[in-house]
mmCIF file of N, CA, C and O in Angstrom:
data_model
loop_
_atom_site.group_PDB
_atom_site.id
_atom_site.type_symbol
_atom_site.label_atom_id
_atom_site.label_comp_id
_atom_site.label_asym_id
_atom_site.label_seq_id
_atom_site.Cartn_x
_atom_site.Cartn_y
_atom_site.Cartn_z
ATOM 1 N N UNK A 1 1.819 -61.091 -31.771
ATOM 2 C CA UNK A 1 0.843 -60.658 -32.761
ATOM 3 C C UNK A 1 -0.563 -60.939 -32.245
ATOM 4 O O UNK A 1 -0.738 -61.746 -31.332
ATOM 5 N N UNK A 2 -1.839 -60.102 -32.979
ATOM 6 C CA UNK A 2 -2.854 -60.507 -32.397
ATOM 7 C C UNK A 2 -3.133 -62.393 -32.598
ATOM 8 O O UNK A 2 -3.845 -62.957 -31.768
ATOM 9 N N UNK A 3 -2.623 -63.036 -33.522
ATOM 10 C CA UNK A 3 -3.001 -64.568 -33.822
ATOM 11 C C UNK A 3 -2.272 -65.202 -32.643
ATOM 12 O O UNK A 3 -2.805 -66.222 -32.207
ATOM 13 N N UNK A 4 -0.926 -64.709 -31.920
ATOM 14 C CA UNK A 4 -0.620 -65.258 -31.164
ATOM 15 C C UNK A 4 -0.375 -64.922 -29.450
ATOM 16 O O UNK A 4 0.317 -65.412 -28.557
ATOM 17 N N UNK A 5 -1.281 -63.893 -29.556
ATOM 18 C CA UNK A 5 -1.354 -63.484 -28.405
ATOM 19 C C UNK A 5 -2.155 -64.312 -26.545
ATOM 20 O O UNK A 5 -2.126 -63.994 -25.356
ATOM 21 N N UNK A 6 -2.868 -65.657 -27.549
ATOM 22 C CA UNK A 6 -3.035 -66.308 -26.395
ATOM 23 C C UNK A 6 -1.488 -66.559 -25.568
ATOM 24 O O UNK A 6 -1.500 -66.872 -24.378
ATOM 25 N N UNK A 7 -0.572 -66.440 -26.097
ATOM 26 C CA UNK A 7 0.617 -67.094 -25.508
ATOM 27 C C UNK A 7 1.061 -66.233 -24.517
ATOM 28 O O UNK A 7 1.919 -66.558 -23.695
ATOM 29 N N UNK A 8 0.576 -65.265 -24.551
ATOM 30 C CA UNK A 8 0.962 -64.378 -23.351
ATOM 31 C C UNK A 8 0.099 -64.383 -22.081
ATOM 32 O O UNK A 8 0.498 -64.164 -20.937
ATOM 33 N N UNK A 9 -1.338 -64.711 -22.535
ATOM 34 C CA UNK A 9 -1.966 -64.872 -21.509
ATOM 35 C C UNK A 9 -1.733 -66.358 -20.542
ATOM 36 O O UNK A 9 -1.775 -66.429 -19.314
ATOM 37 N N UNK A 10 -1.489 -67.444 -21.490
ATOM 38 C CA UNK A 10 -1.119 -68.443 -21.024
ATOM 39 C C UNK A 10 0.207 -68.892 -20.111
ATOM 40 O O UNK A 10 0.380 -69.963 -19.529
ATOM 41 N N UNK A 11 1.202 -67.579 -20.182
ATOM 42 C CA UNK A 11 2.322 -67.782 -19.736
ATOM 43 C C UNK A 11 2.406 -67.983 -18.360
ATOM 44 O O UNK A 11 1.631 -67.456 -17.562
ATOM 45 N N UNK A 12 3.368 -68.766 -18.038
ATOM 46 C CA UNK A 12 3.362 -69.167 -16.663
ATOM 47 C C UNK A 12 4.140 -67.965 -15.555
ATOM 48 O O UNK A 12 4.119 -67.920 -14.325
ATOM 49 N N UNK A 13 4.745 -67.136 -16.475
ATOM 50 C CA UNK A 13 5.190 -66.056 -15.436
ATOM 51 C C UNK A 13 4.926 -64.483 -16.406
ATOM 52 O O UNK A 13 5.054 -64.272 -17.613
ATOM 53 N N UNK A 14 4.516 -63.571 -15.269
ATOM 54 C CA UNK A 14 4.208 -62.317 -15.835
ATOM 55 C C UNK A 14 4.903 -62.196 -17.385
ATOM 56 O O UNK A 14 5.912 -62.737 -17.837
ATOM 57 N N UNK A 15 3.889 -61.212 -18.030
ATOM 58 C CA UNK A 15 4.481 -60.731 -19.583
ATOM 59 C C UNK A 15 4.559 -59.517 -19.613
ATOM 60 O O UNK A 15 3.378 -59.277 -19.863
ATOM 61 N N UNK A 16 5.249 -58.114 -19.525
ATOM 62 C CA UNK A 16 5.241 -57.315 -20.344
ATOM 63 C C UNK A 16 5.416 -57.224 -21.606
ATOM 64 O O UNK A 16 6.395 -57.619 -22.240
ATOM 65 N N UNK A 17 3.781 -56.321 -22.294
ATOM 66 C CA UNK A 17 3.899 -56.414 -23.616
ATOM 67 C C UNK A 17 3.772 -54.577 -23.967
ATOM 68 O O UNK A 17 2.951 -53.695 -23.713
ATOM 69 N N UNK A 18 4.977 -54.660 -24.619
ATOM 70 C CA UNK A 18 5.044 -52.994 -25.072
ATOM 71 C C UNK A 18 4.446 -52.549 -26.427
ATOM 72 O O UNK A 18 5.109 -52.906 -27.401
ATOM 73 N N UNK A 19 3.571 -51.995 -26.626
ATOM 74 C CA UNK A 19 2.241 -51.753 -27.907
ATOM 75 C C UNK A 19 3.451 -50.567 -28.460
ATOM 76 O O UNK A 19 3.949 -49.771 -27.664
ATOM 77 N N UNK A 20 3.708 -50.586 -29.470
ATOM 78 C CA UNK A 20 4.980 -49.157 -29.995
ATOM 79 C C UNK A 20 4.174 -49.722 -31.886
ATOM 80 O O UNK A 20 3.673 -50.737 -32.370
ATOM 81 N N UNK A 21 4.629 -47.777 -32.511
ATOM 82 C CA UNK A 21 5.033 -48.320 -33.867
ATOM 83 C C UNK A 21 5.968 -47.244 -34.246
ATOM 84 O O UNK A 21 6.174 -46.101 -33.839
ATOM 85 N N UNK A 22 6.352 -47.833 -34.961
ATOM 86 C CA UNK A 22 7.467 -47.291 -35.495
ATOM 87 C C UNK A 22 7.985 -45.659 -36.084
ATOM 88 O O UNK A 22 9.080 -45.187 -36.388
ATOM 89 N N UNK A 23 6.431 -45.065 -36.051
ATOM 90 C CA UNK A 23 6.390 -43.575 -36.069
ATOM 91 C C UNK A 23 6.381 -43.273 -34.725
ATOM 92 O O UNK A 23 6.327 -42.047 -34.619
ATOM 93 N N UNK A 24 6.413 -43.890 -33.491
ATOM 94 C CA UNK A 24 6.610 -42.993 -32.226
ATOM 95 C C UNK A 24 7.817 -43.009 -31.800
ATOM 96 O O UNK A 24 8.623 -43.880 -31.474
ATOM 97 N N UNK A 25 7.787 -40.932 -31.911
ATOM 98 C CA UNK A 25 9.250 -40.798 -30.965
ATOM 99 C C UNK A 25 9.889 -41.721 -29.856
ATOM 100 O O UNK A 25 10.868 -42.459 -29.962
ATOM 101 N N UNK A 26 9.079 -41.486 -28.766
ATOM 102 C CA UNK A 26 9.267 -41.812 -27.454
ATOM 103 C C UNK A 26 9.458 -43.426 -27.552
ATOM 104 O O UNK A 26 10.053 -44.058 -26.679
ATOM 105 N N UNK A 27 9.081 -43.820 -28.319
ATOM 106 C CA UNK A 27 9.234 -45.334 -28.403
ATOM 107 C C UNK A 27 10.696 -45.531 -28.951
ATOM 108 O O UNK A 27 11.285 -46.493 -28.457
ATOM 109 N N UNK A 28 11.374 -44.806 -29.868
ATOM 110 C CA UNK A 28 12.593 -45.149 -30.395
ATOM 111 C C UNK A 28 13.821 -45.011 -29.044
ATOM 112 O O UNK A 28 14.852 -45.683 -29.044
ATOM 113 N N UNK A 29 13.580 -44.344 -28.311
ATOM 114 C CA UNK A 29 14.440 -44.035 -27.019
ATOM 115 C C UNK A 29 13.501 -45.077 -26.417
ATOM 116 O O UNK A 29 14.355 -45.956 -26.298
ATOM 117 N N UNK A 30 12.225 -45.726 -25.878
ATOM 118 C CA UNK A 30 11.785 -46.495 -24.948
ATOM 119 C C UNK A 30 12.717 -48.081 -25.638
ATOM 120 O O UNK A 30 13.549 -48.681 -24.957
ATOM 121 N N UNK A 31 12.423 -48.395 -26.714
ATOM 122 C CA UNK A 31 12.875 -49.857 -27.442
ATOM 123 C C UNK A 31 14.297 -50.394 -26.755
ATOM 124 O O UNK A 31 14.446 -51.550 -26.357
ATOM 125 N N UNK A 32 15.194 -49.480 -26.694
ATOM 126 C CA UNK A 32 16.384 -50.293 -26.603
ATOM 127 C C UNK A 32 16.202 -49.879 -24.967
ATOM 128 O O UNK A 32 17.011 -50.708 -24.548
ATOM 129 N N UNK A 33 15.729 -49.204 -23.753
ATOM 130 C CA UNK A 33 15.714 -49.313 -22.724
ATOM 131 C C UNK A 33 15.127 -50.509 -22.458
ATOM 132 O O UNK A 33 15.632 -51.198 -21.572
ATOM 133 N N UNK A 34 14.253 -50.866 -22.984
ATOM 134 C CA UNK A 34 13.412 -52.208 -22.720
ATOM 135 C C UNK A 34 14.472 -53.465 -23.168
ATOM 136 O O UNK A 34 14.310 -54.535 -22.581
ATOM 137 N N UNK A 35 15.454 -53.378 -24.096
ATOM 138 C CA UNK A 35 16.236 -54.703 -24.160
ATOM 139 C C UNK A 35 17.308 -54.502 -23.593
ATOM 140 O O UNK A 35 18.140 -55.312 -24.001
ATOM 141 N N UNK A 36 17.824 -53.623 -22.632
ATOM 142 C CA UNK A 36 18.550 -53.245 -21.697
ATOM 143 C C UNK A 36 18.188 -54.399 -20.104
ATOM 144 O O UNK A 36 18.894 -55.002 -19.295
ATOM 145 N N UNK A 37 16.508 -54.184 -20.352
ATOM 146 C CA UNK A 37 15.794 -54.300 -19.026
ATOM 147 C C UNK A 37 15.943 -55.924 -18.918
ATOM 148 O O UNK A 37 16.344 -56.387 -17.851
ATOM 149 N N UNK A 38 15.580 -56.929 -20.170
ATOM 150 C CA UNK A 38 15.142 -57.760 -20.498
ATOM 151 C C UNK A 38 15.883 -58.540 -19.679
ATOM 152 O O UNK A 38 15.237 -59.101 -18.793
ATOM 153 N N UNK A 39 17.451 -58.813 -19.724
ATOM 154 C CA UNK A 39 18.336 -59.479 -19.153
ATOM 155 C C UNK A 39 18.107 -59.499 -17.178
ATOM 156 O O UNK A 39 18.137 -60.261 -16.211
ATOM 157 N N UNK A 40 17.943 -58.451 -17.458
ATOM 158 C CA UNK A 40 17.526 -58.300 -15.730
ATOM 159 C C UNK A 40 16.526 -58.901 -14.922
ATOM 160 O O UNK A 40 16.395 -59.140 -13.721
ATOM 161 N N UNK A 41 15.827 -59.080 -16.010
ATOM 162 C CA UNK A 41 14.151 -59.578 -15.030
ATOM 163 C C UNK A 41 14.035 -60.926 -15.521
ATOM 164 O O UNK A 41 13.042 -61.559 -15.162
ATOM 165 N N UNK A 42 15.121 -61.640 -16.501
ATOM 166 C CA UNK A 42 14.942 -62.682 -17.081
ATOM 167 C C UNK A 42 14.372 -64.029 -16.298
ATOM 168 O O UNK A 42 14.622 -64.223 -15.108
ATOM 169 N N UNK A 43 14.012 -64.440 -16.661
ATOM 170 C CA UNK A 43 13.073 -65.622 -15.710
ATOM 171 C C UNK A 43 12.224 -65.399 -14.754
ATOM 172 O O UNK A 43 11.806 -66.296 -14.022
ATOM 173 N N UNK A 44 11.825 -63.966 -14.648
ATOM 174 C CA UNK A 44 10.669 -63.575 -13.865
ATOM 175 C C UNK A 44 9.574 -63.046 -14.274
ATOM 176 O O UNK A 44 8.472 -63.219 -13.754
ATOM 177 N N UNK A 45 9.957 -61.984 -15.778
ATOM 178 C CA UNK A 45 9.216 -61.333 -16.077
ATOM 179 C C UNK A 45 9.619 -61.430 -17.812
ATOM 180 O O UNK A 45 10.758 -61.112 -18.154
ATOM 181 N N UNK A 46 8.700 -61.845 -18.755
ATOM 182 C CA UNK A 46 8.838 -62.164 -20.613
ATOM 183 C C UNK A 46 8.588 -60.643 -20.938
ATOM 184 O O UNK A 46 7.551 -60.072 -20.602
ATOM 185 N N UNK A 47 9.430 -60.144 -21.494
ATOM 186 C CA UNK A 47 9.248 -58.803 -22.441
ATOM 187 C C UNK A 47 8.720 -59.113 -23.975
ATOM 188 O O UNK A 47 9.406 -59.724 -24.795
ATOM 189 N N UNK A 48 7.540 -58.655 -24.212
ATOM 190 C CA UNK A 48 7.331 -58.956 -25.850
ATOM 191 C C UNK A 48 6.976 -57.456 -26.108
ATOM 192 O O UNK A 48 6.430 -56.772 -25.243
ATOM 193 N N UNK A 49 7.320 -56.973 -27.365
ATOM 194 C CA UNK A 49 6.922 -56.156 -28.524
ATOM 195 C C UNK A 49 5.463 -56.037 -29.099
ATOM 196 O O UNK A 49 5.240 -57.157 -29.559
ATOM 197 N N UNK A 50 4.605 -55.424 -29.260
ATOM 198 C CA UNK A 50 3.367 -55.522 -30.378
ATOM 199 C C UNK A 50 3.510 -54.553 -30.866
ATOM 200 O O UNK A 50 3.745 -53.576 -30.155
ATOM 201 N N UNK A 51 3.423 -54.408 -32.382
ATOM 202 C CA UNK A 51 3.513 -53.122 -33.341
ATOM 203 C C UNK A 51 1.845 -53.012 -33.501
ATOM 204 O O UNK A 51 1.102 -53.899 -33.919
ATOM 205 N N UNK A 52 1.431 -51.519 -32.997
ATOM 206 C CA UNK A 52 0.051 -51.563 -33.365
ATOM 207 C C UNK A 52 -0.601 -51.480 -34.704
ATOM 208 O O UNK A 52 -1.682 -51.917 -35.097
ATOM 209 N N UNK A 53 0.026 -51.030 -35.100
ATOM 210 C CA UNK A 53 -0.335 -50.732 -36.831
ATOM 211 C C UNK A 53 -0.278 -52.349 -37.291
ATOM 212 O O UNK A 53 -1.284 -52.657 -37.931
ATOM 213 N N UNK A 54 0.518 -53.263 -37.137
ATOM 214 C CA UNK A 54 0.403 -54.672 -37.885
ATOM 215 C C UNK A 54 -0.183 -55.050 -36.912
ATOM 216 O O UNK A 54 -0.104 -56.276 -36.987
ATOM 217 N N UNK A 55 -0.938 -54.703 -35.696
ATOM 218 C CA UNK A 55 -1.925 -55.658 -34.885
ATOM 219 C C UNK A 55 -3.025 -54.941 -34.165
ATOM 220 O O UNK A 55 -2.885 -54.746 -32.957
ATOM 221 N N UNK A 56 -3.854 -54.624 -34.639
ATOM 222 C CA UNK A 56 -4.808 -53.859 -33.854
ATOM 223 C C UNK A 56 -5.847 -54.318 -32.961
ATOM 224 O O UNK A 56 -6.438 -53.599 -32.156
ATOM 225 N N UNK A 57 -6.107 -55.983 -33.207
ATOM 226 C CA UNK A 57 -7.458 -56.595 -32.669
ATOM 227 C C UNK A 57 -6.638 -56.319 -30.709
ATOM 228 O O UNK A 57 -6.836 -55.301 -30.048
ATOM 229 N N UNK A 58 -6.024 -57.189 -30.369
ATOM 230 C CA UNK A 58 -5.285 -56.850 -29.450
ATOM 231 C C UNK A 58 -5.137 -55.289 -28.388
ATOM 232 O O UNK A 58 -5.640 -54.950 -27.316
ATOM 233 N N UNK A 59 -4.247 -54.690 -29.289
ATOM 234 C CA UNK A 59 -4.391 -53.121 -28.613
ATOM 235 C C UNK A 59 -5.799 -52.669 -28.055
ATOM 236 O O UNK A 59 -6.028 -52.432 -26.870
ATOM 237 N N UNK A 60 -6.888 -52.571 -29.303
ATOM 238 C CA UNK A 60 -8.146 -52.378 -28.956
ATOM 239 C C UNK A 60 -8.979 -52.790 -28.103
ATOM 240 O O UNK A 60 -9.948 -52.151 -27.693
ATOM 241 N N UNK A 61 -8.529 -54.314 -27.655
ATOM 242 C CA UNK A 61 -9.733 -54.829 -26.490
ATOM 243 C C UNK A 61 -8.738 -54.406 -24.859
ATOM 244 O O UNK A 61 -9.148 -54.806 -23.770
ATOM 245 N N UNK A 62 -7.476 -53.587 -24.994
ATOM 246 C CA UNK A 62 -7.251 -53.699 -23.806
ATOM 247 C C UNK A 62 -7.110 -51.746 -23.864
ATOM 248 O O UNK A 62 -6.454 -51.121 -23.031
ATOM 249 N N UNK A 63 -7.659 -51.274 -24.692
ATOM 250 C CA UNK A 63 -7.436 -49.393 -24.580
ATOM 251 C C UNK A 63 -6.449 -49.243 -24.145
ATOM 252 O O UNK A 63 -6.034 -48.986 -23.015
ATOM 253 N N UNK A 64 -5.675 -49.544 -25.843
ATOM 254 C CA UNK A 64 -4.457 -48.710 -26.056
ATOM 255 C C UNK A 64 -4.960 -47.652 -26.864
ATOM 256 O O UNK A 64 -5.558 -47.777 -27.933
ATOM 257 N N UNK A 65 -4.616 -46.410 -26.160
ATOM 258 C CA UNK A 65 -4.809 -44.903 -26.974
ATOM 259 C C UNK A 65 -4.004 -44.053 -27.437
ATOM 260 O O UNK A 65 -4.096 -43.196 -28.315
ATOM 261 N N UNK A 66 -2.807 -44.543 -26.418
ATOM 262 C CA UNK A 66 -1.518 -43.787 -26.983
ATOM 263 C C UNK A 66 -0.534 -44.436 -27.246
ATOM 264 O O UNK A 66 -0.923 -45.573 -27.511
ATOM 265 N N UNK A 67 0.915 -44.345 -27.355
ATOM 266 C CA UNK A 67 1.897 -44.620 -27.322
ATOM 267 C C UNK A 67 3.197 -44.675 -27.047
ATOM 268 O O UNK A 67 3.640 -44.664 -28.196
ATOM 269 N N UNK A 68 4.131 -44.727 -26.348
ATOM 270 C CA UNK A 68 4.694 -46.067 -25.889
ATOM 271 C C UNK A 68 3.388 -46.484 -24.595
ATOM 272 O O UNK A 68 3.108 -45.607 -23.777
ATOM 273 N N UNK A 69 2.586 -48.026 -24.517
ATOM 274 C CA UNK A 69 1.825 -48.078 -23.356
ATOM 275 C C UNK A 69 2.679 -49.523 -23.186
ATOM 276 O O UNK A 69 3.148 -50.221 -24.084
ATOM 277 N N UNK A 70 2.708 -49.670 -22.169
ATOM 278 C CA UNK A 70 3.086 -51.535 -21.767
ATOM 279 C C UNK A 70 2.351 -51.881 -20.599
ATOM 280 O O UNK A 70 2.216 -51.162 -19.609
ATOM 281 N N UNK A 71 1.824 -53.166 -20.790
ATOM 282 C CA UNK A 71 0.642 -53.418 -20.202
ATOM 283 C C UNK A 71 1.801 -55.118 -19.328
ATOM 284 O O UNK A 71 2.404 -55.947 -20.009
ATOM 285 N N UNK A 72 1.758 -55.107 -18.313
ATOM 286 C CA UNK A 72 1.838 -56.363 -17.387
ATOM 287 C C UNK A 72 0.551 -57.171 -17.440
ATOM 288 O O UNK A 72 -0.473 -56.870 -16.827
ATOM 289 N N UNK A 73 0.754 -58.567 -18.487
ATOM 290 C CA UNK A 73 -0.211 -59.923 -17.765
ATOM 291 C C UNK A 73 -0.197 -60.749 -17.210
ATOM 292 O O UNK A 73 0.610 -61.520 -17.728
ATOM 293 N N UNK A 74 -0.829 -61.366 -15.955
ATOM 294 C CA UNK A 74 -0.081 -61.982 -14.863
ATOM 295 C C UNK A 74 -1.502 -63.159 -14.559
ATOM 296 O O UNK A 74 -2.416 -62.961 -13.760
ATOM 297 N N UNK A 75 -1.359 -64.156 -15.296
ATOM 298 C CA UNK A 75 -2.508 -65.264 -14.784
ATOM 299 C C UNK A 75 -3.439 -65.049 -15.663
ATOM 300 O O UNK A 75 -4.563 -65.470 -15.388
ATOM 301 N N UNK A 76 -3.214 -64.305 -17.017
ATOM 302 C CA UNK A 76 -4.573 -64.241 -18.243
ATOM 303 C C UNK A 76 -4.741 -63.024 -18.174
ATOM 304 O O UNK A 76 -5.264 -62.654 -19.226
ATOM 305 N N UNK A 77 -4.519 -61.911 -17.256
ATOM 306 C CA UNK A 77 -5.119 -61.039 -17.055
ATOM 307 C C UNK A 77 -4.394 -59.445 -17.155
ATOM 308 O O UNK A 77 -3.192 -59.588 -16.934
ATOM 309 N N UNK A 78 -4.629 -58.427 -17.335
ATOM 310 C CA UNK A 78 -3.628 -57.415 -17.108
ATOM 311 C C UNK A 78 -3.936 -56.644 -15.763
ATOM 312 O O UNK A 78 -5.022 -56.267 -15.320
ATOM 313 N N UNK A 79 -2.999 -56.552 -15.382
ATOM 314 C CA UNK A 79 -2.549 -56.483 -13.816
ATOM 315 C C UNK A 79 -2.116 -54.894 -13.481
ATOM 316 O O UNK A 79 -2.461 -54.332 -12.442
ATOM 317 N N UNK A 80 -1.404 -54.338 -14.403
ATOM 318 C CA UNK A 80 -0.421 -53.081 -14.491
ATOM 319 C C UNK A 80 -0.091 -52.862 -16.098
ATOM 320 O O UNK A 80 0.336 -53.502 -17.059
ATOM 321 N N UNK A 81 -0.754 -51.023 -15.628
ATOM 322 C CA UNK A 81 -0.071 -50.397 -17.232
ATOM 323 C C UNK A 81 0.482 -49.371 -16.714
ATOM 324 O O UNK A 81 0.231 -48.938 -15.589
ATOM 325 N N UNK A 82 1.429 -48.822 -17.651
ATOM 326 C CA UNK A 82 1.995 -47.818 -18.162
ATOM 327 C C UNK A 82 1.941 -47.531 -19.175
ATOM 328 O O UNK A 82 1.605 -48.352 -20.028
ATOM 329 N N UNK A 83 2.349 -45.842 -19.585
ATOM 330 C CA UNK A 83 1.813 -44.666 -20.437
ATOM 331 C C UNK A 83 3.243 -44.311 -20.618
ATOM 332 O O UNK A 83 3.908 -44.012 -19.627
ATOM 333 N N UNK A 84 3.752 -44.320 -21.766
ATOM 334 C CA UNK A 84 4.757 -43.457 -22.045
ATOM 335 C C UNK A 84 6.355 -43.921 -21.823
ATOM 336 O O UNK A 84 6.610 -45.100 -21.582
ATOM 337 N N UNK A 85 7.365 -42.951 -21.919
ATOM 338 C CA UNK A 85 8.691 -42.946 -21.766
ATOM 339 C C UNK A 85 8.849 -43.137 -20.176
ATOM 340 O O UNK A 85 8.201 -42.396 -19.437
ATOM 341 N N UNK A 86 9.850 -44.291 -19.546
ATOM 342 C CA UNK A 86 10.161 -44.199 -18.429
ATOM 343 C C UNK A 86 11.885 -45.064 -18.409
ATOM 344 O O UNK A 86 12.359 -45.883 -19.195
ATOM 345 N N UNK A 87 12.353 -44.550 -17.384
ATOM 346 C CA UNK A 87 13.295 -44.978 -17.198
ATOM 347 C C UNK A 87 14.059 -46.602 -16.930
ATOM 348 O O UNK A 87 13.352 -47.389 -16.300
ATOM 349 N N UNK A 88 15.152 -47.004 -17.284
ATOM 350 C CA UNK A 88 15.490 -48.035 -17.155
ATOM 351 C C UNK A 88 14.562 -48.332 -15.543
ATOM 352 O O UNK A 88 13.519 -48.902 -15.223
ATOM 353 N N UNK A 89 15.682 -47.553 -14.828
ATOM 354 C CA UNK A 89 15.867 -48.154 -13.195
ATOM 355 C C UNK A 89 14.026 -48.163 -12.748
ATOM 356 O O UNK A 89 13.664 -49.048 -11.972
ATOM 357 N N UNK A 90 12.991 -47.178 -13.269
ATOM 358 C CA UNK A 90 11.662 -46.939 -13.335
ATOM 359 C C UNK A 90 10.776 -48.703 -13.190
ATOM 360 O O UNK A 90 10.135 -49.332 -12.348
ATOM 361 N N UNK A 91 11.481 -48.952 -15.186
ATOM 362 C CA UNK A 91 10.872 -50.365 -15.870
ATOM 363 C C UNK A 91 10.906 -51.287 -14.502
ATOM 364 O O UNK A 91 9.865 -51.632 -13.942
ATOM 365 N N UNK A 92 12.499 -51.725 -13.925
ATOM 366 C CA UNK A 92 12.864 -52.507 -13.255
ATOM 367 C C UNK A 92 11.790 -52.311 -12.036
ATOM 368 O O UNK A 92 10.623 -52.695 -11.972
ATOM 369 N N UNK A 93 12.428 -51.723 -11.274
ATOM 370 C CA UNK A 93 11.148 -50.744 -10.143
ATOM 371 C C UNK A 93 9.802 -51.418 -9.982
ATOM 372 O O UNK A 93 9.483 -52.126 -9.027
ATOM 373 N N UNK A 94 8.933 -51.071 -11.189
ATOM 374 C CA UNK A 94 7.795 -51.132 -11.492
ATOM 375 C C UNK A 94 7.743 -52.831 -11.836
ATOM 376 O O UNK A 94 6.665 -53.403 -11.674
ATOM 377 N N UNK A 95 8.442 -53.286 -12.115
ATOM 378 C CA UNK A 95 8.917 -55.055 -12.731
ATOM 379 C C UNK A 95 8.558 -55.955 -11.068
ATOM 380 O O UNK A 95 7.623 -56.608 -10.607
ATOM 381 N N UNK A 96 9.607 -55.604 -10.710
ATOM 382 C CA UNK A 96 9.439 -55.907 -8.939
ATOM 383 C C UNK A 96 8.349 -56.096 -7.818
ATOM 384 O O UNK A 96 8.030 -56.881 -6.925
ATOM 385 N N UNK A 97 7.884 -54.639 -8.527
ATOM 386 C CA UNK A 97 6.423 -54.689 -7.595
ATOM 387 C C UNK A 97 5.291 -55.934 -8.313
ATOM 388 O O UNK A 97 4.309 -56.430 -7.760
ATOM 389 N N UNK A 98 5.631 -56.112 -9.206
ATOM 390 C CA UNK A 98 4.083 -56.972 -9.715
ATOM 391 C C UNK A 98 4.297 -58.822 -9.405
ATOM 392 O O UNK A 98 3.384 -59.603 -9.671
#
């Protein structure tokens, strides 16, 4: 949430955080690829959720414009985004490189 979003910056290993709400298509097919992914990257990489509609301070200081976006933070900072629907083997892929 935006109240607890220092915790992501503070984390000691990368965060993907996926900005979705609940009226986006592409997000209802992205959601369960992402807890597919979760197990895989476990202890390397934290998957969190933000619903933009219940959190906007957040989305806004990092230009979120659309939706599904997931943003990689790595040391306080965001490092890597993505735009949209992508594939399991994609998420992983893209997980690796950062």
């Amino acid at each position: 949430s935006d109240a607890t979003f220092q915790e992501v910056l503070n984390s000691p290993i990368p965060v993907l955080v996926d900005f979705w709400a609940e009226w986006c298509g592409p997000y209802q097919m992205l959601g369960p690829i992402l807890d597919e992914v979760a197990p895989l990257v476990s202890g390397r990489v934290n998957i969190v959720k933000m619903n933009i509609d219940q959190n906007q301070k957040v989305p806004a200081t990092y230009g979120v414009r659309s939706i599904p976006t997931m943003i990689v933070f790595k040391n306080g900072e965001a490092v890597s985004t993505k735009v949209g629907l992508m594939t399991k083997s994609k998420i992983v892929e893209w997980l690796d490189s950062i």
